Structures are given as structure tokens and as C-alpha cells.
Tab-separated table of C-alpha atoms in Angstrom:
chain	number	residue	atom	x	y	z
A	1	MET	CA	-13.841	87.777	-55.069
A	2	PRO	CA	-10.947	85.138	-55.533
A	3	GLN	CA	-10.484	82.651	-52.675
A	4	THR	CA	-7.050	82.495	-51.024
A	5	LYS	CA	-5.279	79.237	-50.865
A	6	LYS	CA	-4.678	77.626	-47.566
A	7	LYS	CA	-1.096	77.398	-46.496
A	8	ASN	CA	0.257	74.000	-45.547
A	9	SER	CA	2.153	74.093	-42.365
A	10	THR	CA	5.694	72.747	-42.817
A	11	LYS	CA	7.004	73.581	-39.382
A	12	THR	CA	7.702	70.634	-37.066
A	13	ALA	CA	7.438	70.546	-33.315
A	14	LYS	CA	10.710	70.824	-31.482
A	15	LYS	CA	11.716	67.345	-30.200
A	16	THR	CA	12.724	67.005	-26.683
A	17	THR	CA	16.082	65.366	-26.252
A	18	VAL	CA	17.781	63.987	-23.180
A	19	SER	CA	21.147	65.526	-22.642
A	20	SER	CA	24.112	63.228	-22.647
A	21	ARG	CA	24.998	64.227	-19.174
A	22	THR	CA	21.510	63.233	-17.716
A	23	HIS	CA	21.653	60.015	-19.629
A	24	LYS	CA	25.096	59.146	-18.153
A	25	LYS	CA	23.860	59.944	-14.599
A	26	ALA	CA	20.870	57.668	-14.980
A	27	SER	CA	22.768	54.770	-16.489
A	28	SER	CA	25.447	54.966	-13.852
A	29	ARG	CA	22.847	54.874	-11.010
A	30	THR	CA	21.256	51.643	-12.323
A	31	ALA	CA	24.759	50.147	-12.970
A	32	CYS	CA	25.680	50.711	-9.377
A	33	LYS	CA	22.602	48.932	-8.081
A	34	ALA	CA	23.365	45.872	-10.185
A	35	LYS	CA	26.956	45.681	-8.936
A	36	GLY	CA	25.969	45.076	-5.279
A	37	VAL	CA	24.170	41.718	-6.030
A	38	SER	CA	26.466	38.781	-5.296
A	39	PRO	CA	26.127	35.411	-7.196
A	40	THR	CA	25.001	33.664	-4.025
A	41	GLU	CA	22.175	36.236	-3.579
A	42	LYS	CA	21.118	35.676	-7.172
A	43	TRP	CA	20.987	31.938	-6.629
A	44	HIS	CA	19.064	32.374	-3.481
A	45	VAL	CA	16.419	34.491	-5.387
A	46	TYR	CA	16.182	31.872	-8.126
A	47	ILE	CA	15.684	28.956	-5.620
A	48	VAL	CA	13.112	30.835	-3.560
A	49	THR	CA	11.219	31.742	-6.798
A	50	ALA	CA	11.229	28.124	-7.992
A	51	LEU	CA	9.918	26.830	-4.547
A	52	SER	CA	7.232	29.392	-4.496
A	53	MET	CA	6.193	28.299	-7.966
A	54	VAL	CA	6.051	24.672	-6.987
A	55	ALA	CA	4.150	25.584	-3.825
A	56	THR	CA	1.648	27.452	-5.922
A	57	ILE	CA	1.176	24.613	-8.296
A	58	LEU	CA	0.606	22.249	-5.333
A	59	LEU	CA	-1.843	24.531	-3.729
A	60	CYS	CA	-3.829	24.844	-6.948
A	61	THR	CA	-3.956	21.136	-7.509
A	62	ASP	CA	-5.058	20.549	-3.885
A	63	ILE	CA	-7.912	23.106	-4.347
A	64	ALA	CA	-8.911	21.380	-7.579
A	65	MET	CA	-9.074	18.010	-5.943
A	66	MET	CA	-11.224	19.376	-3.173
A	67	VAL	CA	-13.732	20.959	-5.617
A	68	ALA	CA	-13.926	17.964	-7.861
């Protein structure tokens, strides 16, 4: 009895795509959040972050001196 050949599947799965309408809504939502931040608030965040990094470094060196 002859053997049948296996068929190779050539179908591909349907790709999910984001509709342009949904994409526009998502991008407009994120853009609105970024518009509300003033330059002075940005500088405030940068300064506070820098000061916290300096404080962390000083704390680590203080602990290292106590241990050593």
C-alpha cells in the first residue's frame, strides 16, 4: 500500500493589527500629559533627582567608613 505524502501547511496566522483610530487616541493621550509640565517643574525634578543621588552617595560612603 503506497504511503501518502504529508502536506506542508502554507497558511499563516492572521496578524493582529492596531487600527489607526485606536493608535491616534493612545498617542494623543500621552501627548496631553506631556504638555502640562512646565519648564520650571522639569528643572525642579532634575534638581531633586541630583540632590537625592548626592545624598545616596554620601550615605554609602558614611556606611563604608563605619564598617571599615
